[in-house]
Amino acid sequence: MDFGLVLQTDPPASAVVSLMKRAERNGFRYGWTFDSAVLWQEPFVIYSQILANTQKLHIGPMVTNPGTRTWEVTASTFATLNDMYGNRTVCGIGRGDSAMRVAGRAPNTLARLGEAIDVIRDLAEGREAEVDGNPIRIPWIRDGKLPVWMAAYGPKALALAGQKADGFILQLADLYLTEWMVKSVREAAEAAGRDPASITICVAAPAYVGEDLAHARDQCRWFGGMVGNHVADLVGRYGEHSSLVPDELTEYVKARQGYDYSHHGRAGNPSADFVPDEIVDRFCLLGPPEAHIAKLRALRDLGVDQFAVYDMHDAQEATIDAYGQHVIPALNG
């Protein structure tokens, strides 16, 4: 199983680079960041420094979207990083939550997202693609490689990931929901004539290593609020108790009272006070190293190829080190 580290690009950028270097030393193979231009610093600028200060770490956004940058700019940016540092980037992409809503825009449609996946990949790998009705190709790209991994929750998005994406990003670590969503993605891939096993499965969730479960829950409760944004969209689209969306995903958002993006993805987020302990425990990895190892083995048995650690809490370095010392060797030893 591969391991990734997920960070927000809060200033100073040097701290983000330092944590990514620490992650690589501890056996992490991927480094991910949020991508929301208003809330945090520009990730692609920071990626250049991360890549320059690591040897093998693969870098990408978790996740970008088709609306805040034109597609040829996104493709050229990835291709430039790959040309400078070797093919060490991954394009994580989704409809756009914080990046779009904070700027007063609605998230992108799935139709637009599906088109963008094909165009960005083709352009970044040196092939011709059509942008706004115009065929274009980036002429300087040689031997470019850009896997595009799509984040999804709902049934139509899961189907699109299976049809088009090189990888599937699931931002929660609940075993029941992981099994259901991975199955949905793979069934869609098979129906589209693709090899289901060719799609990389990445589960991303907060991890907090320690014996004080109450403190760990409070440090990671924000994640249930973040996921709740997407769940609320699903409830609005499909209704409560829909046969298309499991109740296990939707029941907890009934007490949700809006969301303030100024606290997005941060420990102590007051907009996440509706999230019960049960959801924190199901969505996240908490407790001593043995608890993390057991849940990760269960996720691996469900077909998960990578676990990406959301590391936004008060034990960033300790969590990276605990994974490097105890967890990663147990999964890959």
Tab-separated table of N, CA and C in Angstrom, residues 150-310:
chain	number	residue	atom	x	y	z
A	150	MET	N	-9.842	11.157	-10.002
A	150	MET	CA	-11.060	11.924	-9.761
A	150	MET	C	-11.647	11.636	-8.384
A	151	ALA	N	-12.015	12.705	-7.680
A	151	ALA	CA	-12.706	12.594	-6.398
A	151	ALA	C	-14.206	12.511	-6.637
A	152	ALA	N	-14.896	11.636	-5.892
A	152	ALA	CA	-16.328	11.437	-6.112
A	152	ALA	C	-16.972	10.846	-4.874
A	153	TYR	N	-18.292	11.094	-4.748
A	153	TYR	CA	-19.127	10.480	-3.714
A	153	TYR	C	-20.415	9.892	-4.288
A	154	GLY	N	-21.137	10.700	-5.074
A	154	GLY	CA	-22.456	10.299	-5.546
A	154	GLY	C	-22.407	9.305	-6.688
A	155	PRO	N	-23.545	8.670	-6.995
A	155	PRO	CA	-23.569	7.591	-7.990
A	155	PRO	C	-23.137	8.026	-9.385
A	156	LYS	N	-23.553	9.209	-9.836
A	156	LYS	CA	-23.166	9.655	-11.178
A	156	LYS	C	-21.684	10.000	-11.238
A	157	ALA	N	-21.176	10.608	-10.173
A	157	ALA	CA	-19.745	10.932	-10.130
A	157	ALA	C	-18.903	9.666	-10.046
A	158	LEU	N	-19.343	8.698	-9.263
A	158	LEU	CA	-18.619	7.434	-9.180
A	158	LEU	C	-18.575	6.745	-10.542
A	159	ALA	N	-19.679	6.801	-11.269
A	159	ALA	CA	-19.710	6.212	-12.606
A	159	ALA	C	-18.731	6.920	-13.537
A	160	LEU	N	-18.679	8.249	-13.455
A	160	LEU	CA	-17.759	9.006	-14.303
A	160	LEU	C	-16.311	8.650	-13.985
A	161	ALA	N	-15.997	8.504	-12.706
A	161	ALA	CA	-14.635	8.113	-12.327
A	161	ALA	C	-14.281	6.771	-12.944
A	162	GLY	N	-15.210	5.831	-12.907
A	162	GLY	CA	-14.956	4.528	-13.501
A	162	GLY	C	-14.795	4.584	-15.011
A	163	GLN	N	-15.509	5.487	-15.642
A	163	GLN	CA	-15.472	5.603	-17.097
A	163	GLN	C	-14.208	6.288	-17.610
A	164	LYS	N	-13.664	7.264	-16.855
A	164	LYS	CA	-12.639	8.138	-17.423
A	164	LYS	C	-11.338	8.257	-16.639
A	165	ALA	N	-11.391	8.129	-15.312
A	165	ALA	CA	-10.234	8.486	-14.498
A	165	ALA	C	-9.209	7.364	-14.400
A	166	ASP	N	-7.961	7.745	-14.172
A	166	ASP	CA	-6.894	6.776	-13.922
A	166	ASP	C	-6.890	6.332	-12.467
A	167	GLY	N	-7.475	7.161	-11.600
A	167	GLY	CA	-7.557	6.831	-10.192
A	167	GLY	C	-8.818	7.405	-9.593
A	168	PHE	N	-9.241	6.841	-8.465
A	168	PHE	CA	-10.432	7.294	-7.746
A	168	PHE	C	-10.013	7.736	-6.353
A	169	ILE	N	-10.375	8.972	-5.994
A	169	ILE	CA	-10.078	9.521	-4.671
A	169	ILE	C	-11.356	9.523	-3.850
A	170	LEU	N	-11.331	8.805	-2.742
A	170	LEU	CA	-12.464	8.762	-1.821
A	170	LEU	C	-12.048	9.440	-0.525
A	171	GLN	N	-12.694	10.553	-0.210
A	171	GLN	CA	-12.312	11.334	0.953
A	171	GLN	C	-13.134	10.929	2.178
A	172	LEU	N	-12.931	9.724	2.620
A	172	LEU	CA	-13.406	9.182	3.896
A	172	LEU	C	-12.895	7.756	3.993
A	173	ALA	N	-12.807	7.239	5.245
A	173	ALA	CA	-12.215	5.916	5.440
A	173	ALA	C	-13.184	4.948	6.101
A	174	ASP	N	-14.478	5.137	5.867
A	174	ASP	CA	-15.472	4.215	6.388
A	174	ASP	C	-15.442	2.925	5.572
A	175	LEU	N	-15.366	1.801	6.250
A	175	LEU	CA	-15.199	0.533	5.534
A	175	LEU	C	-16.412	0.180	4.676
A	176	TYR	N	-17.614	0.365	5.204
A	176	TYR	CA	-18.823	0.033	4.442
A	176	TYR	C	-18.925	0.909	3.193
A	177	LEU	N	-18.735	2.208	3.373
A	177	LEU	CA	-18.868	3.121	2.235
A	177	LEU	C	-17.747	2.928	1.233
A	178	THR	N	-16.555	2.635	1.711
A	178	THR	CA	-15.450	2.362	0.791
A	178	THR	C	-15.777	1.166	-0.090
A	179	GLU	N	-16.271	0.100	0.517
A	179	GLU	CA	-16.612	-1.095	-0.262
A	179	GLU	C	-17.668	-0.767	-1.317
A	180	TRP	N	-18.703	-0.023	-0.931
A	180	TRP	CA	-19.787	0.325	-1.842
A	180	TRP	C	-19.286	1.196	-2.993
A	181	MET	N	-18.442	2.190	-2.675
A	181	MET	CA	-18.000	3.128	-3.705
A	181	MET	C	-16.964	2.510	-4.630
A	182	VAL	N	-16.044	1.735	-4.087
A	182	VAL	CA	-15.068	1.068	-4.951
A	182	VAL	C	-15.781	0.116	-5.912
A	183	LYS	N	-16.759	-0.597	-5.415
A	183	LYS	CA	-17.540	-1.490	-6.283
A	183	LYS	C	-18.237	-0.704	-7.389
A	184	SER	N	-18.812	0.453	-7.047
A	184	SER	CA	-19.505	1.276	-8.047
A	184	SER	C	-18.543	1.746	-9.136
A	185	VAL	N	-17.352	2.191	-8.729
A	185	VAL	CA	-16.364	2.673	-9.699
A	185	VAL	C	-15.923	1.536	-10.617
A	186	ARG	N	-15.659	0.380	-10.043
A	186	ARG	CA	-15.163	-0.737	-10.842
A	186	ARG	C	-16.237	-1.284	-11.779
A	187	GLU	N	-17.475	-1.292	-11.329
A	187	GLU	CA	-18.559	-1.738	-12.208
A	187	GLU	C	-18.716	-0.780	-13.391
A	188	ALA	N	-18.583	0.516	-13.134
A	188	ALA	CA	-18.678	1.498	-14.218
A	188	ALA	C	-17.520	1.346	-15.196
A	189	ALA	N	-16.330	1.053	-14.674
A	189	ALA	CA	-15.175	0.846	-15.545
A	189	ALA	C	-15.382	-0.360	-16.447
A	190	GLU	N	-15.874	-1.441	-15.865
A	190	GLU	CA	-16.108	-2.652	-16.656
A	190	GLU	C	-17.169	-2.417	-17.718
A	191	ALA	N	-18.232	-1.682	-17.350
A	191	ALA	CA	-19.287	-1.390	-18.314
A	191	ALA	C	-18.779	-0.521	-19.463
A	192	ALA	N	-17.736	0.281	-19.186
A	192	ALA	CA	-17.162	1.151	-20.215
A	192	ALA	C	-16.075	0.442	-21.027
A	193	GLY	N	-15.880	-0.840	-20.759
A	193	GLY	CA	-14.873	-1.585	-21.502
A	193	GLY	C	-13.466	-1.399	-20.991
A	194	ARG	N	-13.320	-0.894	-19.764
A	194	ARG	CA	-12.004	-0.687	-19.173
A	194	ARG	C	-11.684	-1.818	-18.197
A	195	ASP	N	-10.417	-1.983	-17.901
A	195	ASP	CA	-9.994	-2.948	-16.893
A	195	ASP	C	-10.204	-2.315	-15.515
A	196	PRO	N	-11.123	-2.805	-14.708
A	196	PRO	CA	-11.385	-2.200	-13.398
A	196	PRO	C	-10.149	-2.150	-12.508
A	197	ALA	N	-9.276	-3.130	-12.655
A	197	ALA	CA	-8.083	-3.191	-11.817
A	197	ALA	C	-7.063	-2.118	-12.180
A	198	SER	N	-7.247	-1.477	-13.342
A	198	SER	CA	-6.288	-0.447	-13.763
A	198	SER	C	-6.510	0.875	-13.050
A	199	ILE	N	-7.630	1.030	-12.351
A	199	ILE	CA	-7.938	2.281	-11.661
A	199	ILE	C	-7.346	2.242	-10.258
A	200	THR	N	-6.467	3.171	-9.963
A	200	THR	CA	-5.866	3.265	-8.635
A	200	THR	C	-6.906	3.778	-7.646
A	201	ILE	N	-7.005	3.128	-6.494
A	201	ILE	CA	-7.971	3.522	-5.470
A	201	ILE	C	-7.227	4.200	-4.333
A	202	CYS	N	-7.568	5.450	-4.075
A	202	CYS	CA	-6.930	6.236	-3.020
A	202	CYS	C	-7.980	6.669	-2.007
A	203	VAL	N	-7.836	6.229	-0.773
A	203	VAL	CA	-8.679	6.701	0.331
A	203	VAL	C	-7.904	7.776	1.087
A	204	ALA	N	-8.555	8.907	1.333
A	204	ALA	CA	-7.927	10.018	2.038
A	204	ALA	C	-8.772	10.396	3.247
A	205	ALA	N	-8.138	10.513	4.415
A	205	ALA	CA	-8.856	10.842	5.645
A	205	ALA	C	-7.867	11.293	6.699
A	206	PRO	N	-8.326	12.028	7.709
A	206	PRO	CA	-7.434	12.396	8.808
A	206	PRO	C	-6.972	11.161	9.570
A	207	ALA	N	-5.723	11.210	10.013
A	207	ALA	CA	-5.176	10.184	10.900
A	207	ALA	C	-4.537	10.897	12.087
A	208	TYR	N	-4.825	10.383	13.274
A	208	TYR	CA	-4.263	10.962	14.500
A	208	TYR	C	-3.831	9.809	15.383
A	209	VAL	N	-2.530	9.720	15.649
A	209	VAL	CA	-1.977	8.610	16.418
A	209	VAL	C	-1.837	9.037	17.878
A	210	GLY	N	-2.486	8.298	18.775
A	210	GLY	CA	-2.390	8.612	20.196
A	210	GLY	C	-3.442	7.873	20.991
A	211	GLU	N	-3.287	7.888	22.302
A	211	GLU	CA	-4.188	7.150	23.192
A	211	GLU	C	-5.424	7.953	23.593
A	212	ASP	N	-5.363	9.287	23.504
A	212	ASP	CA	-6.469	10.147	23.945
A	212	ASP	C	-7.477	10.282	22.810
A	213	LEU	N	-8.462	9.394	22.790
A	213	LEU	CA	-9.419	9.377	21.683
A	213	LEU	C	-10.288	10.621	21.661
A	214	ALA	N	-10.665	11.144	22.829
A	214	ALA	CA	-11.510	12.341	22.863
A	214	ALA	C	-10.795	13.516	22.210
A	215	HIS	N	-9.526	13.678	22.506
A	215	HIS	CA	-8.752	14.768	21.897
A	215	HIS	C	-8.580	14.533	20.398
A	216	ALA	N	-8.282	13.292	20.022
A	216	ALA	CA	-8.116	12.985	18.597
A	216	ALA	C	-9.395	13.281	17.827
A	217	ARG	N	-10.537	12.915	18.388
A	217	ARG	CA	-11.812	13.193	17.719
A	217	ARG	C	-12.016	14.688	17.528
A	218	ASP	N	-11.736	15.468	18.568
A	218	ASP	CA	-11.931	16.910	18.460
A	218	ASP	C	-10.994	17.527	17.426
A	219	GLN	N	-9.813	16.977	17.268
A	219	GLN	CA	-8.860	17.476	16.281
A	219	GLN	C	-9.252	17.112	14.854
A	220	CYS	N	-10.065	16.079	14.697
A	220	CYS	CA	-10.413	15.588	13.349
A	220	CYS	C	-11.888	15.766	13.007
A	221	ARG	N	-12.670	16.344	13.905
A	221	ARG	CA	-14.111	16.485	13.663
A	221	ARG	C	-14.398	17.349	12.437
A	222	TRP	N	-13.489	18.275	12.140
A	222	TRP	CA	-13.661	19.143	10.978
A	222	TRP	C	-13.910	18.352	9.691
A	223	PHE	N	-13.353	17.125	9.638
A	223	PHE	CA	-13.442	16.347	8.402
A	223	PHE	C	-14.882	15.952	8.099
A	224	GLY	N	-15.637	15.598	9.143
A	224	GLY	CA	-17.046	15.282	8.927
A	224	GLY	C	-17.823	16.469	8.411
A	225	GLY	N	-17.424	17.682	8.826
A	225	GLY	CA	-18.058	18.881	8.299
A	225	GLY	C	-17.727	19.104	6.841
A	226	MET	N	-16.465	18.854	6.466
A	226	MET	CA	-16.053	19.014	5.082
A	226	MET	C	-16.779	18.025	4.178
A	227	VAL	N	-16.806	16.762	4.588
A	227	VAL	CA	-17.521	15.751	3.815
A	227	VAL	C	-19.005	16.083	3.754
A	228	GLY	N	-19.524	16.676	4.840
A	228	GLY	CA	-20.940	17.038	4.892
A	228	GLY	C	-21.365	17.995	3.798
A	229	ASN	N	-20.427	18.839	3.319
A	229	ASN	CA	-20.760	19.718	2.193
A	229	ASN	C	-21.189	18.908	0.982
A	230	HIS	N	-20.429	17.885	0.680
A	230	HIS	CA	-20.729	17.053	-0.485
A	230	HIS	C	-21.979	16.207	-0.250
A	231	VAL	N	-22.109	15.719	0.991
A	231	VAL	CA	-23.281	14.912	1.313
A	231	VAL	C	-24.554	15.740	1.201
A	232	ALA	N	-24.503	16.996	1.671
A	232	ALA	CA	-25.674	17.871	1.564
A	232	ALA	C	-26.074	18.065	0.107
A	233	ASP	N	-25.084	18.167	-0.780
A	233	ASP	CA	-25.390	18.259	-2.210
A	233	ASP	C	-26.109	16.993	-2.697
A	234	LEU	N	-25.638	15.836	-2.227
A	234	LEU	CA	-26.260	14.577	-2.639
A	234	LEU	C	-27.690	14.475	-2.140
A	235	VAL	N	-27.923	14.882	-0.885
A	235	VAL	CA	-29.277	14.849	-0.344
A	235	VAL	C	-30.183	15.777	-1.140
A	236	GLY	N	-29.650	16.966	-1.504
A	236	GLY	CA	-30.430	17.898	-2.300
A	236	GLY	C	-30.756	17.357	-3.673
A	237	ARG	N	-29.871	16.538	-4.209
A	237	ARG	CA	-30.070	16.020	-5.567
A	237	ARG	C	-30.927	14.759	-5.578
A	238	TYR	N	-30.702	13.883	-4.612
A	238	TYR	CA	-31.366	12.579	-4.645
A	238	TYR	C	-32.423	12.405	-3.558
A	239	GLY	N	-32.462	13.314	-2.578
A	239	GLY	CA	-33.413	13.189	-1.490
A	239	GLY	C	-32.899	12.276	-0.392
A	240	GLU	N	-33.566	12.326	0.764
A	240	GLU	CA	-33.205	11.450	1.869
A	240	GLU	C	-33.652	10.015	1.576
A	241	HIS	N	-32.885	9.072	2.111
A	241	HIS	CA	-33.204	7.634	1.991
A	241	HIS	C	-33.342	7.200	0.530
A	242	SER	N	-32.509	7.794	-0.315
A	242	SER	CA	-32.512	7.390	-1.720
A	242	SER	C	-31.825	6.039	-1.861
A	243	SER	N	-32.345	5.220	-2.747
A	243	SER	CA	-31.714	3.926	-3.002
A	243	SER	C	-30.360	4.079	-3.680
A	244	LEU	N	-30.069	5.284	-4.199
A	244	LEU	CA	-28.824	5.523	-4.908
A	244	LEU	C	-27.686	5.946	-3.985
A	245	VAL	N	-28.015	6.383	-2.775
A	245	VAL	CA	-27.005	6.856	-1.831
A	245	VAL	C	-27.258	6.196	-0.479
A	246	PRO	N	-26.277	5.521	0.107
A	246	PRO	CA	-26.508	4.816	1.370
A	246	PRO	C	-26.882	5.765	2.517
A	247	ASP	N	-27.776	5.325	3.371
A	247	ASP	CA	-28.145	6.115	4.550
A	247	ASP	C	-26.945	6.350	5.449
A	248	GLU	N	-25.998	5.424	5.445
A	248	GLU	CA	-24.810	5.574	6.287
A	248	GLU	C	-24.036	6.839	5.944
A	249	LEU	N	-24.184	7.320	4.714
A	249	LEU	CA	-23.493	8.538	4.308
A	249	LEU	C	-24.306	9.794	4.596
A	250	THR	N	-25.608	9.694	4.570
A	250	THR	CA	-26.447	10.896	4.577
A	250	THR	C	-27.115	11.218	5.904
A	251	GLU	N	-27.264	10.255	6.796
A	251	GLU	CA	-28.055	10.478	8.001
A	251	GLU	C	-27.477	11.588	8.880
A	252	TYR	N	-26.153	11.658	9.000
A	252	TYR	CA	-25.574	12.564	9.993
A	252	TYR	C	-25.678	14.046	9.628
A	253	VAL	N	-25.983	14.376	8.376
A	253	VAL	CA	-26.028	15.786	7.986
A	253	VAL	C	-27.368	16.443	8.314
A	254	LYS	N	-28.312	15.701	8.894
A	254	LYS	CA	-29.609	16.296	9.218
A	254	LYS	C	-29.482	17.462	10.194
A	255	ALA	N	-28.455	17.418	11.054
A	255	ALA	CA	-28.277	18.483	12.046
A	255	ALA	C	-27.382	19.607	11.531
A	256	ARG	N	-26.976	19.545	10.279
A	256	ARG	CA	-26.076	20.548	9.715
A	256	ARG	C	-26.797	21.879	9.562
A	257	GLN	N	-26.116	22.969	9.970
A	257	GLN	CA	-26.722	24.306	9.940
A	257	GLN	C	-25.877	25.272	9.108
A	258	GLY	N	-25.539	24.897	7.899
A	258	GLY	CA	-24.715	25.776	7.071
A	258	GLY	C	-23.241	25.517	7.286
A	259	TYR	N	-22.403	26.290	6.590
A	259	TYR	CA	-20.968	26.019	6.609
A	259	TYR	C	-20.198	27.302	6.331
A	260	ASP	N	-19.158	27.555	7.139
A	260	ASP	CA	-18.314	28.744	6.990
A	260	ASP	C	-16.959	28.306	6.450
A	261	TYR	N	-16.648	28.689	5.211
A	261	TYR	CA	-15.420	28.236	4.581
A	261	TYR	C	-14.162	28.864	5.168
A	262	SER	N	-14.292	29.876	5.996
A	262	SER	CA	-13.099	30.466	6.607
A	262	SER	C	-12.426	29.489	7.570
A	263	HIS	N	-13.155	28.443	7.987
A	263	HIS	CA	-12.585	27.422	8.875
A	263	HIS	C	-12.404	26.089	8.146
A	264	HIS	N	-12.505	26.086	6.839
A	264	HIS	CA	-12.529	24.857	6.045
A	264	HIS	C	-11.275	24.024	6.278
A	265	GLY	N	-11.483	22.758	6.637
A	265	GLY	CA	-10.359	21.853	6.779
A	265	GLY	C	-9.476	22.101	7.976
A	266	ARG	N	-9.985	22.794	8.989
A	266	ARG	CA	-9.145	23.164	10.133
A	266	ARG	C	-9.689	22.568	11.422
A	267	ALA	N	-8.774	22.140	12.288
A	267	ALA	CA	-9.168	21.648	13.600
A	267	ALA	C	-9.890	22.757	14.356
A	268	GLY	N	-10.946	22.377	15.073
A	268	GLY	CA	-11.727	23.359	15.809
A	268	GLY	C	-12.761	24.088	14.984
A	269	ASN	N	-13.017	23.634	13.758
A	269	ASN	CA	-14.007	24.267	12.888
A	269	ASN	C	-15.381	24.274	13.570
A	270	PRO	N	-15.939	25.454	13.885
A	270	PRO	CA	-17.248	25.485	14.557
A	270	PRO	C	-18.389	25.000	13.678
A	271	SER	N	-18.172	24.968	12.364
A	271	SER	CA	-19.211	24.485	11.458
A	271	SER	C	-19.330	22.965	11.465
A	272	ALA	N	-18.464	22.298	12.233
A	272	ALA	CA	-18.494	20.838	12.287
A	272	ALA	C	-19.021	20.325	13.621
A	273	ASP	N	-19.636	21.208	14.404
A	273	ASP	CA	-20.088	20.772	15.728
A	273	ASP	C	-21.250	19.786	15.655
A	274	PHE	N	-21.878	19.652	14.492
A	274	PHE	CA	-22.985	18.705	14.331
A	274	PHE	C	-22.500	17.274	14.106
A	275	VAL	N	-21.198	17.092	13.886
A	275	VAL	CA	-20.660	15.779	13.523
A	275	VAL	C	-20.487	14.932	14.785
A	276	PRO	N	-21.175	13.797	14.908
A	276	PRO	CA	-21.079	12.969	16.109
A	276	PRO	C	-19.785	12.167	16.151
A	277	ASP	N	-19.432	11.709	17.353
A	277	ASP	CA	-18.216	10.919	17.522
A	277	ASP	C	-18.218	9.688	16.614
A	278	GLU	N	-19.370	9.065	16.428
A	278	GLU	CA	-19.448	7.852	15.614
A	278	GLU	C	-18.949	8.100	14.189
A	279	ILE	N	-19.336	9.250	13.627
A	279	ILE	CA	-18.908	9.576	12.266
A	279	ILE	C	-17.419	9.860	12.230
A	280	VAL	N	-16.895	10.562	13.224
A	280	VAL	CA	-15.453	10.820	13.281
A	280	VAL	C	-14.698	9.492	13.300
A	281	ASP	N	-15.162	8.561	14.135
A	281	ASP	CA	-14.493	7.265	14.235
A	281	ASP	C	-14.584	6.481	12.925
A	282	ARG	N	-15.722	6.566	12.252
A	282	ARG	CA	-15.899	5.810	11.016
A	282	ARG	C	-15.111	6.416	9.862
A	283	PHE	N	-15.091	7.744	9.772
A	283	PHE	CA	-14.474	8.419	8.632
A	283	PHE	C	-12.959	8.553	8.762
A	284	CYS	N	-12.436	8.536	9.992
A	284	CYS	CA	-11.031	8.839	10.240
A	284	CYS	C	-10.293	7.622	10.799
A	285	LEU	N	-8.983	7.767	10.999
A	285	LEU	CA	-8.169	6.744	11.653
A	285	LEU	C	-7.608	7.352	12.937
A	286	LEU	N	-8.019	6.813	14.063
A	286	LEU	CA	-7.678	7.370	15.366
A	286	LEU	C	-7.169	6.267	16.280
A	287	GLY	N	-6.369	6.657	17.275
A	287	GLY	CA	-5.946	5.709	18.285
A	287	GLY	C	-4.477	5.338	18.165
A	288	PRO	N	-4.058	4.282	18.878
A	288	PRO	CA	-2.664	3.842	18.820
A	288	PRO	C	-2.333	3.256	17.455
A	289	PRO	N	-1.044	3.069	17.173
A	289	PRO	CA	-0.662	2.550	15.850
A	289	PRO	C	-1.377	1.256	15.468
A	290	GLU	N	-1.636	0.397	16.438
A	290	GLU	CA	-2.275	-0.882	16.144
A	290	GLU	C	-3.667	-0.695	15.543
A	291	ALA	N	-4.385	0.330	16.011
A	291	ALA	CA	-5.722	0.596	15.470
A	291	ALA	C	-5.636	1.062	14.021
A	292	HIS	N	-4.656	1.889	13.716
A	292	HIS	CA	-4.453	2.347	12.340
A	292	HIS	C	-4.100	1.169	11.433
A	293	ILE	N	-3.203	0.333	11.903
A	293	ILE	CA	-2.763	-0.805	11.100
A	293	ILE	C	-3.928	-1.738	10.783
A	294	ALA	N	-4.763	-1.990	11.784
A	294	ALA	CA	-5.902	-2.898	11.572
A	294	ALA	C	-6.875	-2.336	10.549
A	295	LYS	N	-7.186	-1.057	10.638
A	295	LYS	CA	-8.143	-0.475	9.694
A	295	LYS	C	-7.545	-0.391	8.295
A	296	LEU	N	-6.258	-0.077	8.221
A	296	LEU	CA	-5.615	0.002	6.913
A	296	LEU	C	-5.551	-1.364	6.234
A	297	ARG	N	-5.340	-2.412	7.016
A	297	ARG	CA	-5.371	-3.750	6.428
A	297	ARG	C	-6.760	-4.082	5.887
A	298	ALA	N	-7.788	-3.646	6.606
A	298	ALA	CA	-9.154	-3.867	6.124
A	298	ALA	C	-9.419	-3.080	4.847
A	299	LEU	N	-8.921	-1.840	4.784
A	299	LEU	CA	-9.066	-1.044	3.570
A	299	LEU	C	-8.308	-1.672	2.407
A	300	ARG	N	-7.124	-2.162	2.691
A	300	ARG	CA	-6.346	-2.818	1.638
A	300	ARG	C	-7.085	-4.037	1.091
A	301	ASP	N	-7.735	-4.769	1.971
A	301	ASP	CA	-8.503	-5.937	1.539
A	301	ASP	C	-9.683	-5.554	0.642
A	302	LEU	N	-10.145	-4.294	0.766
A	302	LEU	CA	-11.233	-3.803	-0.083
A	302	LEU	C	-10.733	-3.270	-1.422
A	303	GLY	N	-9.418	-3.325	-1.636
A	303	GLY	CA	-8.857	-2.888	-2.905
A	303	GLY	C	-8.220	-1.522	-2.889
A	304	VAL	N	-8.020	-0.930	-1.705
A	304	VAL	CA	-7.426	0.402	-1.613
A	304	VAL	C	-5.923	0.305	-1.857
A	305	ASP	N	-5.420	1.114	-2.786
A	305	ASP	CA	-4.008	1.105	-3.160
A	305	ASP	C	-3.180	2.135	-2.391
A	306	GLN	N	-3.840	3.222	-1.986
A	306	GLN	CA	-3.126	4.278	-1.268
A	306	GLN	C	-3.993	4.840	-0.146
A	307	PHE	N	-3.387	5.081	0.996
A	307	PHE	CA	-4.039	5.849	2.047
A	307	PHE	C	-3.317	7.183	2.165
A	308	ALA	N	-4.069	8.281	2.006
A	308	ALA	CA	-3.517	9.628	2.096
A	308	ALA	C	-3.960	10.264	3.407
A	309	VAL	N	-2.995	10.667	4.221
A	309	VAL	CA	-3.237	11.184	5.565
A	309	VAL	C	-3.515	12.684	5.508
A	310	TYR	N	-4.743	13.085	5.830
A	310	TYR	CA	-5.013	14.500	6.088
A	310	TYR	C	-4.352	14.853	7.410
